[in-house]
Coordinates of C-alpha atoms in Angstrom, one line a residue:
Chain A
M1 CA 22.6 17.6 15.5
D2 CA 23.5 14.6 16.8
I3 CA 23.3 12.2 14.1
T4 CA 23.2 9.2 15.9
K5 CA 20.5 10.7 18.5
A6 CA 18.7 11.3 15.7
M7 CA 18.6 8.1 14.2
Q8 CA 18.2 6.7 17.5
A9 CA 15.0 8.7 17.3
V10 CA 14.1 7.0 14.3
E11 CA 14.6 3.5 15.2
D12 CA 11.5 4.9 18.3
A13 CA 9.7 6.8 16.1
M14 CA 9.4 3.5 13.8
F15 CA 8.6 0.8 16.1
A16 CA 6.1 3.7 17.9
T17 CA 4.8 3.6 14.7
V18 CA 4.3 0.0 13.6
D19 CA 2.4 -1.5 17.2
S20 CA -1.0 -2.2 16.7
E21 CA -3.4 -4.0 18.2
V22 CA -3.3 -6.6 15.5
I23 CA -0.7 -8.7 16.6
V24 CA 1.1 -10.2 13.8
L25 CA 1.6 -6.8 12.0
R26 CA 2.7 -5.4 14.7
D27 CA 5.0 -8.6 15.1
A28 CA 5.8 -8.8 11.8
S29 CA 7.1 -5.3 11.6
R30 CA 9.1 -5.4 14.5
H31 CA 10.7 -8.5 12.8
I32 CA 11.9 -6.5 9.6
L33 CA 12.5 -3.1 11.8
S34 CA 14.7 -5.0 14.0
A35 CA 16.2 -7.5 11.6
G36 CA 18.0 -4.2 11.0
G37 CA 19.2 -2.1 7.8
K38 CA 21.6 -0.2 6.6
R39 CA 19.4 3.2 7.5
V40 CA 20.8 5.2 4.2
R41 CA 17.3 6.7 3.7
P42 CA 16.1 8.5 6.8
R43 CA 20.6 9.3 7.7
L44 CA 19.8 11.3 4.2
V45 CA 16.9 13.1 5.5
M46 CA 18.8 14.1 8.8
L47 CA 22.0 15.0 7.2
S48 CA 19.8 17.3 4.3
Y49 CA 18.0 18.8 7.0
A50 CA 21.1 19.4 8.9
A51 CA 23.2 20.7 6.5
T52 CA 20.5 23.2 5.4
G53 CA 20.4 24.7 8.7
G54 CA 18.0 22.7 10.1
Q55 CA 18.1 22.6 13.9
D56 CA 14.9 21.1 15.0
S57 CA 15.3 17.7 14.9
A58 CA 12.5 16.2 16.4
R59 CA 10.8 17.5 13.2
A60 CA 12.7 15.5 10.7
V61 CA 12.0 12.5 12.7
P62 CA 8.6 11.6 11.6
V63 CA 9.2 12.5 7.9
A64 CA 12.7 10.1 8.0
A65 CA 10.8 7.5 9.4
A66 CA 8.1 7.7 6.8
V67 CA 10.8 7.8 3.8
E68 CA 12.6 3.6 5.6
L69 CA 8.8 2.6 6.0
V70 CA 8.5 3.2 2.1
H71 CA 11.4 1.1 1.7
T72 CA 10.6 -1.5 4.3
A73 CA 6.9 -1.5 2.5
S74 CA 8.8 -2.4 -0.6
V75 CA 11.0 -5.5 0.5
V76 CA 8.6 -7.2 2.8
H77 CA 5.9 -7.2 -0.6
D78 CA 9.4 -7.4 -2.9
D79 CA 9.7 -10.7 -1.0
I80 CA 6.6 -12.0 -1.7
N81 CA 6.7 -11.6 -5.0
D82 CA 10.9 -13.0 -5.1
H83 CA 10.1 -15.5 -2.7
G84 CA 13.1 -14.3 -0.9
Y85 CA 12.9 -16.5 2.5
V86 CA 16.2 -15.2 3.8
R87 CA 16.2 -10.7 4.2
R88 CA 19.2 -9.2 6.1
G89 CA 20.5 -12.4 7.5
R90 CA 17.1 -13.0 8.8
P91 CA 13.5 -15.5 7.5
S92 CA 11.6 -12.8 5.6
V93 CA 8.0 -12.2 6.8
N94 CA 7.0 -13.6 3.7
A95 CA 9.2 -16.9 5.5
L96 CA 7.8 -16.3 8.3
W97 CA 4.3 -15.6 8.0
G98 CA 3.5 -16.6 4.9
R99 CA 2.8 -14.6 2.0
T100 CA -1.2 -13.1 3.1
F101 CA 0.5 -11.7 7.0
A102 CA 3.2 -10.4 4.7
L103 CA 1.3 -8.8 1.4
L104 CA -1.0 -7.0 4.7
T105 CA 2.0 -6.6 6.9
G106 CA 3.4 -4.4 4.0
D107 CA 0.1 -2.7 3.0
F108 CA 0.1 -1.7 6.8
L109 CA 3.8 -0.4 6.1
F110 CA 2.6 1.5 3.7
T111 CA -0.6 3.3 5.9
K112 CA 1.5 3.8 8.4
V113 CA 3.8 6.6 6.1
Y114 CA 0.5 8.6 5.4
E115 CA -0.6 9.0 9.4
L116 CA 3.5 9.4 9.6
M117 CA 3.2 11.9 7.1
A118 CA -0.7 13.9 7.5
P119 CA 1.0 16.5 9.4
Y120 CA 3.6 17.7 7.0
Q121 CA 1.1 18.6 4.2
D122 CA 2.5 20.3 1.1
L123 CA 5.4 17.2 2.1
N124 CA 3.1 14.4 1.8
I125 CA 3.3 15.0 -2.4
I126 CA 6.9 14.3 -2.8
L127 CA 7.0 10.7 -0.8
S128 CA 3.6 9.5 -3.1
E129 CA 5.1 10.7 -6.3
A130 CA 8.3 8.5 -5.1
T131 CA 6.4 6.1 -3.9
M132 CA 4.4 5.9 -6.7
A133 CA 8.0 5.7 -8.8
L134 CA 8.8 3.0 -6.9
V135 CA 5.7 1.2 -7.6
E136 CA 6.0 1.7 -10.7
G137 CA 9.9 0.9 -10.9
E138 CA 9.6 -2.9 -9.2
T139 CA 6.6 -3.3 -11.9
L140 CA 9.7 -2.3 -15.0
Q141 CA 11.5 -4.6 -13.3
A142 CA 9.1 -7.6 -13.2
A143 CA 7.8 -6.9 -16.5
A144 CA 11.3 -6.9 -18.7
A145 CA 11.9 -9.7 -16.2
K146 CA 8.7 -11.7 -17.6
E147 CA 9.7 -10.2 -20.7
G148 CA 13.6 -11.2 -21.3
N149 CA 13.5 -7.9 -22.9
L150 CA 16.0 -6.1 -20.5
N151 CA 18.1 -2.9 -22.2
R152 CA 19.9 -0.7 -21.2
E153 CA 17.5 2.1 -21.1
T154 CA 14.9 -0.2 -19.2
Y155 CA 17.0 -0.7 -17.3
Y156 CA 18.4 2.5 -16.4
Q157 CA 14.5 3.7 -16.3
I158 CA 14.0 1.4 -13.5
I159 CA 16.6 2.0 -11.3
A160 CA 15.7 5.3 -11.3
R161 CA 12.6 4.6 -10.5
K162 CA 12.8 1.9 -7.8
T163 CA 15.2 3.3 -5.7
A164 CA 16.7 6.4 -7.2
A165 CA 13.2 8.1 -6.4
L166 CA 12.7 7.3 -3.0
F167 CA 16.5 8.7 -2.1
K168 CA 16.2 11.5 -4.4
A169 CA 12.6 12.8 -2.6
G170 CA 14.7 11.9 1.3
A171 CA 17.6 14.2 0.1
Q172 CA 14.5 16.9 -0.5
L173 CA 12.6 16.3 1.8
G174 CA 15.0 17.1 4.9
A175 CA 16.0 20.2 3.0
E176 CA 12.5 21.2 2.7
L177 CA 11.7 20.8 6.6
S178 CA 14.9 22.9 7.3
H179 CA 13.2 25.7 4.3
A180 CA 16.6 25.8 3.0
T181 CA 16.4 28.4 -0.5
Q182 CA 14.7 26.4 -3.9
E183 CA 18.7 26.0 -4.8
Q184 CA 20.1 24.2 -2.4
I185 CA 16.6 21.9 -2.3
D186 CA 17.2 21.1 -5.4
A187 CA 20.7 20.9 -5.4
L188 CA 20.5 18.8 -2.7
A189 CA 17.7 16.4 -4.9
R190 CA 20.1 15.9 -7.4
Y191 CA 22.2 14.5 -5.2
G192 CA 20.0 12.1 -3.5
F193 CA 18.8 11.5 -7.3
N194 CA 22.4 10.3 -8.2
V195 CA 23.4 8.8 -5.2
G196 CA 20.3 6.2 -5.3
L197 CA 21.4 5.3 -8.4
A198 CA 25.1 4.2 -7.2
F199 CA 23.6 2.5 -4.7
Q200 CA 21.1 0.1 -7.1
I201 CA 24.1 -0.4 -9.3
I202 CA 26.2 -1.4 -6.5
D203 CA 24.2 -3.6 -4.6
D204 CA 23.0 -5.1 -8.3
I205 CA 27.1 -5.7 -8.5
L206 CA 27.3 -7.3 -5.3
D207 CA 24.6 -10.0 -5.5
L208 CA 26.2 -10.9 -9.1
I209 CA 29.3 -11.6 -6.1
A210 CA 28.1 -11.6 -3.1
D211 CA 27.3 -15.3 -1.3
S212 CA 24.2 -15.4 0.6
A213 CA 25.7 -15.3 3.7
Q214 CA 28.0 -12.4 3.4
L215 CA 25.3 -10.3 1.8
G216 CA 22.3 -11.6 4.1
K217 CA 20.0 -12.6 1.1
T218 CA 18.5 -15.1 -0.9
A219 CA 21.5 -14.5 -3.1
G220 CA 20.8 -14.3 -6.4
L221 CA 18.0 -14.8 -6.1
D222 CA 17.5 -11.0 -8.2
L223 CA 19.7 -13.1 -10.5
A224 CA 18.2 -16.1 -11.2
Q225 CA 14.4 -14.0 -12.2
G226 CA 16.8 -11.4 -15.0
K227 CA 16.8 -8.4 -13.2
G228 CA 20.6 -8.3 -11.1
V229 CA 21.6 -9.1 -15.3
G230 CA 20.9 -5.5 -15.4
S231 CA 23.9 -4.9 -13.9
A232 CA 26.1 -6.1 -17.3
Y233 CA 24.1 -3.9 -19.0
V234 CA 24.9 -0.6 -17.6
T235 CA 28.2 -1.4 -18.6
H236 CA 28.2 -3.6 -21.5
N237 CA 28.1 -0.8 -24.2
G238 CA 26.8 -2.4 -27.7
N239 CA 26.9 -5.2 -26.5
Q240 CA 23.7 -6.3 -25.1
A241 CA 23.6 -10.0 -27.3
V242 CA 25.4 -12.3 -24.1
A243 CA 23.8 -10.6 -21.5
E244 CA 20.2 -11.6 -23.6
Q245 CA 21.2 -14.8 -23.8
V246 CA 22.2 -14.9 -20.6
A247 CA 19.0 -13.6 -19.0
V248 CA 17.0 -16.8 -20.7
A249 CA 19.5 -19.4 -19.2
D250 CA 17.8 -22.6 -18.1
D251 CA 20.4 -23.0 -15.3
P252 CA 21.0 -19.0 -14.9
L253 CA 22.7 -18.4 -11.8
T254 CA 26.1 -20.2 -12.7
A255 CA 26.3 -19.8 -16.0
I256 CA 25.8 -15.8 -16.3
K257 CA 27.8 -15.6 -13.2
Q258 CA 31.1 -16.9 -14.8
K259 CA 30.1 -14.8 -18.2
I260 CA 30.0 -11.8 -16.4
L261 CA 32.5 -12.0 -13.9
K262 CA 35.2 -12.9 -16.8
G263 CA 34.7 -9.8 -18.3
D264 CA 34.9 -6.4 -17.5
A265 CA 31.3 -5.7 -17.0
I266 CA 31.7 -5.3 -12.8
Q267 CA 34.7 -3.0 -12.8
E268 CA 32.4 -0.5 -15.7
A269 CA 29.7 -0.6 -13.3
R270 CA 31.6 0.9 -11.1
T271 CA 33.3 3.2 -12.4
Q272 CA 29.9 4.2 -13.7
A273 CA 28.9 4.4 -9.6
A274 CA 32.0 6.9 -8.7
M275 CA 30.9 9.4 -11.1
L276 CA 28.0 9.3 -9.6
V277 CA 28.9 10.1 -6.3
Q278 CA 31.1 12.7 -8.2
Q279 CA 28.2 14.5 -9.8
A280 CA 26.4 13.9 -6.4
V281 CA 28.9 15.0 -3.7
Q282 CA 29.4 18.5 -6.4
E283 CA 25.9 19.0 -5.8
L284 CA 27.6 19.6 -2.3
D285 CA 28.8 23.3 -3.3
V286 CA 25.6 25.0 -3.0
L287 CA 25.7 24.2 0.5
P288 CA 28.3 26.3 3.5
E289 CA 30.2 23.8 5.4
S290 CA 28.9 21.9 8.0
A291 CA 29.2 18.4 9.8
A292 CA 26.4 17.4 8.0
K293 CA 27.4 18.0 5.1
Q294 CA 30.5 16.6 5.3
E295 CA 28.4 13.3 6.4
L296 CA 27.0 13.5 3.3
I297 CA 30.0 13.5 1.6
A298 CA 31.5 10.4 3.8
L299 CA 27.5 8.8 3.3
A300 CA 27.8 9.2 -0.9
Q301 CA 31.4 7.7 -0.8
L302 CA 30.9 4.8 1.1
I303 CA 28.0 3.5 -1.1
I304 CA 30.7 2.8 -3.8
E305 CA 33.0 1.4 -1.1
R306 CA 30.7 -1.0 0.4
D307 CA 30.8 -4.6 0.3
H308 CA 27.2 -6.0 1.7
Chain B
M1 CA -25.6 19.2 -6.2
D2 CA -26.8 16.9 -9.2
I3 CA -25.2 14.2 -7.6
T4 CA -25.1 11.7 -11.0
K5 CA -22.9 14.3 -12.4
A6 CA -20.7 14.5 -9.6
M7 CA -20.5 10.1 -8.8
Q8 CA -19.3 11.0 -13.7
A9 CA -16.7 13.6 -11.8
V10 CA -15.8 10.7 -9.6
E11 CA -15.4 8.0 -11.9
D12 CA -13.1 10.3 -14.7
A13 CA -11.1 11.5 -12.2
M14 CA -10.7 8.1 -10.7
F15 CA -9.6 7.0 -14.0
A16 CA -7.4 10.1 -14.8
T17 CA -5.8 9.3 -11.2
V18 CA -5.0 5.7 -12.4
D19 CA -2.9 6.9 -16.1
S20 CA 0.3 6.1 -15.8
E21 CA 4.1 5.5 -18.5
V22 CA 4.0 2.4 -17.2
I23 CA 1.3 0.0 -19.2
V24 CA 0.4 -2.5 -16.5
L25 CA -0.8 -0.9 -13.9
R26 CA -2.7 1.1 -16.0
D27 CA -4.0 -1.4 -17.6
A28 CA -5.0 -3.6 -14.8
S29 CA -6.1 0.5 -12.8
R30 CA -8.6 0.5 -16.1
H31 CA -9.4 -3.1 -15.9
I32 CA -11.1 -2.8 -12.0
L33 CA -12.2 0.2 -12.2
S34 CA -14.2 -0.1 -15.5
A35 CA -15.9 -3.1 -13.7
G36 CA -17.8 -1.2 -12.2
G37 CA -18.9 -1.6 -8.2
K38 CA -21.9 -0.1 -6.2
R39 CA -19.7 2.7 -6.0
V40 CA -21.2 3.8 -2.8
R41 CA -18.5 4.2 -0.1
P42 CA -17.8 7.4 -3.1
R43 CA -21.8 7.9 -3.3
L44 CA -21.7 8.6 1.0
V45 CA -18.4 10.6 0.9
M46 CA -20.6 13.2 -2.5
L47 CA -24.0 12.9 0.0
S48 CA -23.1 13.6 3.2
Y49 CA -21.2 17.3 1.8
A50 CA -23.7 18.2 -0.2
A51 CA -26.5 17.7 2.9
T52 CA -24.2 19.4 4.7
G53 CA -24.0 22.4 2.9
G54 CA -21.2 21.6 0.4
Q55 CA -21.7 23.8 -2.8
D56 CA -18.6 23.2 -4.6
S57 CA -18.9 19.2 -5.5
A58 CA -15.2 20.3 -7.3
R59 CA -13.9 19.8 -3.9
A60 CA -15.2 16.5 -3.3
V61 CA -14.4 14.4 -5.7
P62 CA -10.8 13.8 -5.3
V63 CA -11.5 12.8 -2.0
A64 CA -14.8 10.5 -3.0
A65 CA -12.1 9.2 -5.4
A66 CA -9.7 8.4 -2.4
V67 CA -12.1 6.6 -0.9
E68 CA -13.1 4.5 -3.4
L69 CA -9.1 4.1 -4.1
V70 CA -9.2 2.3 -0.8
H71 CA -11.7 0.3 -1.7
T72 CA -10.8 -0.7 -4.1
A73 CA -6.7 -1.2 -3.6
S74 CA -8.0 -3.5 -1.6
V75 CA -10.4 -5.7 -3.1
V76 CA -7.1 -6.7 -5.9
H77 CA -5.4 -7.1 -2.3
D78 CA -7.7 -9.2 -1.6
D79 CA -8.1 -11.4 -4.7
I80 CA -4.8 -12.4 -4.0
N81 CA -4.6 -13.8 -0.9
D82 CA -8.0 -15.6 -1.5
H83 CA -7.5 -17.0 -4.6
G84 CA -10.3 -15.2 -6.1
Y85 CA -10.8 -15.4 -9.9
V86 CA -14.5 -13.6 -10.5
R87 CA -14.8 -10.1 -9.9
R88 CA -17.8 -7.9 -10.5
G89 CA -18.3 -10.1 -13.1
R90 CA -14.7 -10.2 -14.9
P91 CA -11.6 -12.5 -14.3
S92 CA -9.6 -10.5 -11.4
V93 CA -7.0 -8.3 -11.7
N94 CA -5.4 -11.5 -10.2
A95 CA -6.6 -14.0 -13.0
L96 CA -5.7 -12.4 -15.8
W97 CA -2.2 -10.2 -14.8
G98 CA -0.5 -12.8 -12.0
R99 CA 0.4 -12.3 -8.5
T100 CA 2.7 -10.2 -8.8
F101 CA 1.4 -7.5 -11.0
A102 CA -1.5 -7.9 -9.2
L103 CA -0.1 -7.1 -6.4
L104 CA 2.0 -3.8 -7.5
T105 CA -1.3 -2.7 -8.6
G106 CA -2.7 -2.2 -5.4
D107 CA 0.4 -1.1 -4.5
F108 CA -0.4 1.8 -6.7
L109 CA -3.8 2.3 -5.7
F110 CA -2.9 2.2 -2.4
T111 CA -0.1 5.2 -3.0
K112 CA -2.5 7.1 -5.1
V113 CA -5.2 7.4 -2.9
Y114 CA -2.3 10.0 -1.1
E115 CA -1.5 11.6 -4.3
L116 CA -5.1 12.5 -4.7
M117 CA -5.9 13.7 -0.5
A118 CA -2.1 15.3 -0.5
P119 CA -3.6 19.0 -1.0
Y120 CA -6.2 17.8 2.2
Q121 CA -3.7 19.0 4.5
D122 CA -6.0 17.4 7.9
L123 CA -7.7 15.6 6.6
N124 CA -4.9 12.7 5.5
I125 CA -5.3 11.7 9.1
I126 CA -8.6 10.7 8.7
L127 CA -7.9 8.8 5.6
S128 CA -5.0 6.8 7.0
E129 CA -6.6 6.0 10.0
A130 CA -9.6 3.8 7.7
T131 CA -7.3 2.4 5.7
M132 CA -5.4 1.5 8.7
A133 CA -8.2 0.3 10.3
L134 CA -9.6 -1.6 7.0
V135 CA -6.0 -3.4 7.0
E136 CA -5.6 -4.6 10.1
G137 CA -9.6 -5.8 9.8
E138 CA -7.9 -8.2 6.3
T139 CA -5.4 -9.4 9.1
L140 CA -7.3 -10.1 12.2
Q141 CA -10.2 -11.6 9.1
A142 CA -7.2 -13.8 7.7
A143 CA -6.2 -15.0 11.7
A144 CA -9.3 -16.0 12.2
A145 CA -9.3 -18.1 9.5
K146 CA -6.3 -19.6 9.8
E147 CA -7.0 -20.4 13.6
G148 CA -10.4 -22.1 12.8
N149 CA -11.2 -19.7 16.2
L150 CA -13.9 -16.7 14.9
N151 CA -16.3 -16.3 17.7
R152 CA -19.2 -13.9 17.4
E153 CA -16.9 -10.8 19.3
T154 CA -13.8 -11.5 16.7
Y155 CA -16.4 -11.1 13.6
Y156 CA -17.3 -8.0 14.9
Q157 CA -13.9 -6.4 15.2
I158 CA -13.5 -7.5 11.8
I159 CA -16.0 -5.8 9.9
A160 CA -16.1 -3.0 11.5
R161 CA -12.3 -2.2 10.7
K162 CA -12.5 -3.8 7.3
T163 CA -15.6 -1.8 5.8
A164 CA -17.1 0.2 8.6
A165 CA -14.3 2.2 9.0
L166 CA -14.0 3.5 5.5
F167 CA -17.8 3.8 5.3
K168 CA -17.4 5.8 8.4
A169 CA -14.5 8.2 7.2
G170 CA -16.0 8.5 3.8
A171 CA -19.6 10.2 5.2
Q172 CA -16.8 12.1 8.2
L173 CA -15.0 13.1 5.0
G174 CA -17.7 14.5 3.4
A175 CA -19.1 16.8 6.2
E176 CA -15.9 17.7 7.1
L177 CA -15.2 18.9 3.7
S178 CA -18.2 21.2 4.4
H179 CA -17.3 22.1 7.1
A180 CA -20.6 21.4 9.0
T181 CA -20.3 21.3 12.1
Q182 CA -19.4 19.2 14.7
E183 CA -22.3 17.5 15.9
Q184 CA -23.3 16.9 11.9
I185 CA -19.6 15.2 11.3
D186 CA -20.1 13.3 14.5
A187 CA -23.8 12.0 13.6
L188 CA -22.6 11.8 9.9
A189 CA -19.7 9.4 11.4
R190 CA -21.9 7.0 13.3
Y191 CA -24.8 6.5 10.1
G192 CA -20.9 5.9 8.2
F193 CA -20.3 3.0 10.7
N194 CA -23.5 1.8 11.4
V195 CA -24.8 1.3 7.6
G196 CA -20.9 0.4 7.0
L197 CA -21.6 -2.8 9.7
A198 CA -25.1 -3.2 7.9
F199 CA -23.3 -3.5 4.0
Q200 CA -20.7 -5.8 5.4
I201 CA -23.5 -8.1 7.0
I202 CA -25.9 -8.6 4.2
D203 CA -22.2 -8.7 1.8
D204 CA -21.8 -12.1 4.3
I205 CA -25.5 -13.4 4.2
L206 CA -25.3 -13.1 0.1
D207 CA -22.4 -14.5 0.2
L208 CA -24.0 -17.7 1.4
I209 CA -26.9 -18.1 -0.7
A210 CA -25.9 -16.3 -3.7
D211 CA -24.2 -18.3 -6.4
S212 CA -21.4 -17.6 -8.5
A213 CA -23.3 -15.8 -11.8
Q214 CA -25.7 -13.5 -9.5
L215 CA -22.8 -12.5 -7.0
G216 CA -20.8 -11.8 -9.7
K217 CA -18.2 -13.2 -8.2
T218 CA -16.4 -16.5 -6.7
A219 CA -19.4 -16.8 -4.8
G220 CA -18.0 -19.3 -1.7
L221 CA -14.8 -18.0 -1.3
D222 CA -15.1 -16.7 1.9
L223 CA -17.2 -19.4 3.3
A224 CA -14.7 -21.8 1.6
Q225 CA -11.8 -20.2 3.7
G226 CA -13.6 -19.8 7.0
K227 CA -14.6 -16.1 6.8
G228 CA -18.8 -15.7 5.8
V229 CA -19.0 -18.0 8.4
G230 CA -19.3 -14.9 10.2
S231 CA -22.7 -13.9 9.4
A232 CA -24.0 -16.9 11.9
Y233 CA -22.0 -15.9 14.8
V234 CA -23.8 -12.7 14.3
T235 CA -26.9 -14.3 14.9
H236 CA -26.2 -17.5 17.2
N237 CA -26.9 -16.0 20.4
G238 CA -24.8 -18.1 22.8
N239 CA -24.8 -21.3 20.0
Q240 CA -21.2 -20.5 18.5
A241 CA -21.1 -24.7 18.6
V242 CA -22.7 -25.1 15.6
A243 CA -20.9 -22.8 13.6
E244 CA -17.3 -23.2 15.3
Q245 CA -18.3 -27.3 14.5
V246 CA -18.9 -25.9 10.7
A247 CA -15.8 -23.4 10.5
V248 CA -13.9 -26.6 11.1
A249 CA -15.1 -29.1 8.4
D250 CA -13.4 -31.0 5.7
D251 CA -16.0 -30.2 2.7
P252 CA -17.3 -27.1 4.0
L253 CA -19.5 -24.9 1.6
T254 CA -22.0 -27.4 0.8
A255 CA -22.1 -28.2 4.8
I256 CA -22.4 -25.1 6.0
K257 CA -24.9 -23.5 4.3
Q258 CA -27.0 -26.3 4.6
K259 CA -26.7 -26.0 8.3
I260 CA -27.0 -21.8 7.9
L261 CA -30.1 -22.4 5.5
K262 CA -32.0 -24.7 7.5
G263 CA -32.0 -22.1 10.5
D264 CA -33.2 -18.8 10.8
A265 CA -29.1 -17.3 11.2
I266 CA -30.2 -15.6 8.1
Q267 CA -32.8 -13.8 9.3
E268 CA -31.7 -13.0 12.5
A269 CA -28.9 -11.3 10.5
R270 CA -31.1 -9.5 8.2
T271 CA -33.2 -8.5 10.8
Q272 CA -29.6 -6.7 13.1
A273 CA -28.7 -4.5 9.6
A274 CA -31.7 -3.6 9.5
M275 CA -31.7 -2.4 13.2
L276 CA -28.1 -0.4 12.8
V277 CA -29.6 0.9 8.9
Q278 CA -32.4 2.3 11.2
Q279 CA -30.1 3.9 13.6
A280 CA -28.0 4.7 11.2
V281 CA -31.5 6.7 9.9
Q282 CA -32.3 8.2 13.4
E283 CA -28.4 10.3 13.2
L284 CA -29.8 12.4 10.3
D285 CA -32.3 13.8 12.2
V286 CA -29.7 16.8 13.3
L287 CA -29.7 18.1 9.3
P288 CA -31.8 19.7 7.5
E289 CA -34.0 18.6 5.2
S290 CA -31.7 18.3 1.4
A291 CA -32.6 16.0 -1.4
A292 CA -29.3 14.7 -0.5
K293 CA -30.3 13.9 3.0
Q294 CA -32.8 12.0 1.6
E295 CA -30.6 10.1 0.0
L296 CA -28.9 9.3 2.5
I297 CA -31.6 8.0 3.6
A298 CA -32.7 6.0 0.6
L299 CA -28.9 5.0 0.0
A300 CA -28.9 3.3 4.2
Q301 CA -32.5 1.2 2.8
L302 CA -31.3 0.4 -0.3
I303 CA -28.6 -1.4 1.3
I304 CA -30.5 -4.0 3.4
E305 CA -32.9 -4.7 0.4
R306 CA -30.1 -5.4 -2.1
D307 CA -29.7 -8.8 -3.4
H308 CA -26.5 -8.4 -4.9

């Protein structure tokens, strides 16, 4: 399977599926999709499919598109709740079309997921459970931010649900689609889960240190709302008091950044992400050698090396 | 099939499915579900199933629950967009938990739909297309309200999508579940669609004339936002100027009510709803006599007679 061609087919499938007679929904969906994004989730689906012997990429493409649309829908709704006005270097749907249409565009994208998944019978439950986890993770995060009560365990529960669950589902779905062995399916699910955890930890670190222009979204926003603080918890074993104090600061952004950047929290979090990636890569030992397997290894390693 | 027992099983299924470790999602979902509602959509599913020979009500119950959860999710999101603080005589999810958690609760409920539907393979596409139509209808409505450009045709497009499509899907799903003949399935789909149109027309009329206490929701809100005005368009053949003028009034509520209540618009809309119900009932001629068939007839007629 040519992964570049396959990923282009995923793009085409996403654009085709968001076509609607209702112009606002079509245009807002195209806007967020054409802004790009890393497409790491659908890539996981396609590579997992190929690495377990899948040959017919057309069979996996709609599932990969569905997985990315779950993420896209959650991004659109997230920007409403976070008052995020820049996303992927462009104005958010929320900024351009307003809250009402952003909410409906998210609903539209969430529903398109199940239109794409309808032919896939037993695989539906995998994606709906991952989507459920994502919504639960976002809710835990909002609750923790509201209560100013984000400890290490809660941070882990949040990122496991809001990010790792969908990565896991993506890798698992690819293997299910190729009718891989149960051992391979389980190994890829664990691979996806650990890669997802690492991805989110790095994301939170980048949110802490990146400036707005580099990240292409309203940087520091997660932080200002007490979310990105989580990465401090990941690493500050037994010293939660500092971060808690920080989370309730009146003008939190500058203060938090300074405190965290002074310590070794970021380096510790990077180390943890690297360990997760190492575990993930080891899971791939059950797969036969292939170009797709090598790309799965590279994808995992790229996650801890990325700077945006 | 004992419809009362079956509807209780639908209630139980809905409450069971919204259970979550994430307390906010569980409590907010229980809140909106326990506020009641007419449950006309799941009743359609169960009656359509029974009227086409379905015996095993346990098979239809999760689908009926899923159809009601689509409606429930849309209600929760609608109350965000409309700033609705009263729903079914109680504070809305939005009012009690705030916008962020209301948005996530709606996403949670939308996703639960597909968890319930996962075992139903080919039926998934019917419900996802109806949900898509619902979102498109809500979007058309918001766009029309924003542009102050609601004509008769747009009104019909809105209510066909936002209400009639889900009624149609409900009736159709019941028949599909019992493996009815294609003739019966098509007839029940048309029955559901027409009943749905009539239901929304009556709803808009009630919104115009009911006071807040009687309706159990923030009455006049749809009207104030230029939505309920649609019922005027349904009936004011060739005289759209009045309603258009009305839709852009500065203090619209009182002015619109007075204008519409003075004319014969409401009586004309009631007549149209009655005709739609009559057409719907005629579709049932293809069904054998049964208690469920009689209940479908009664359900349709109750819709035009209801006062809340």
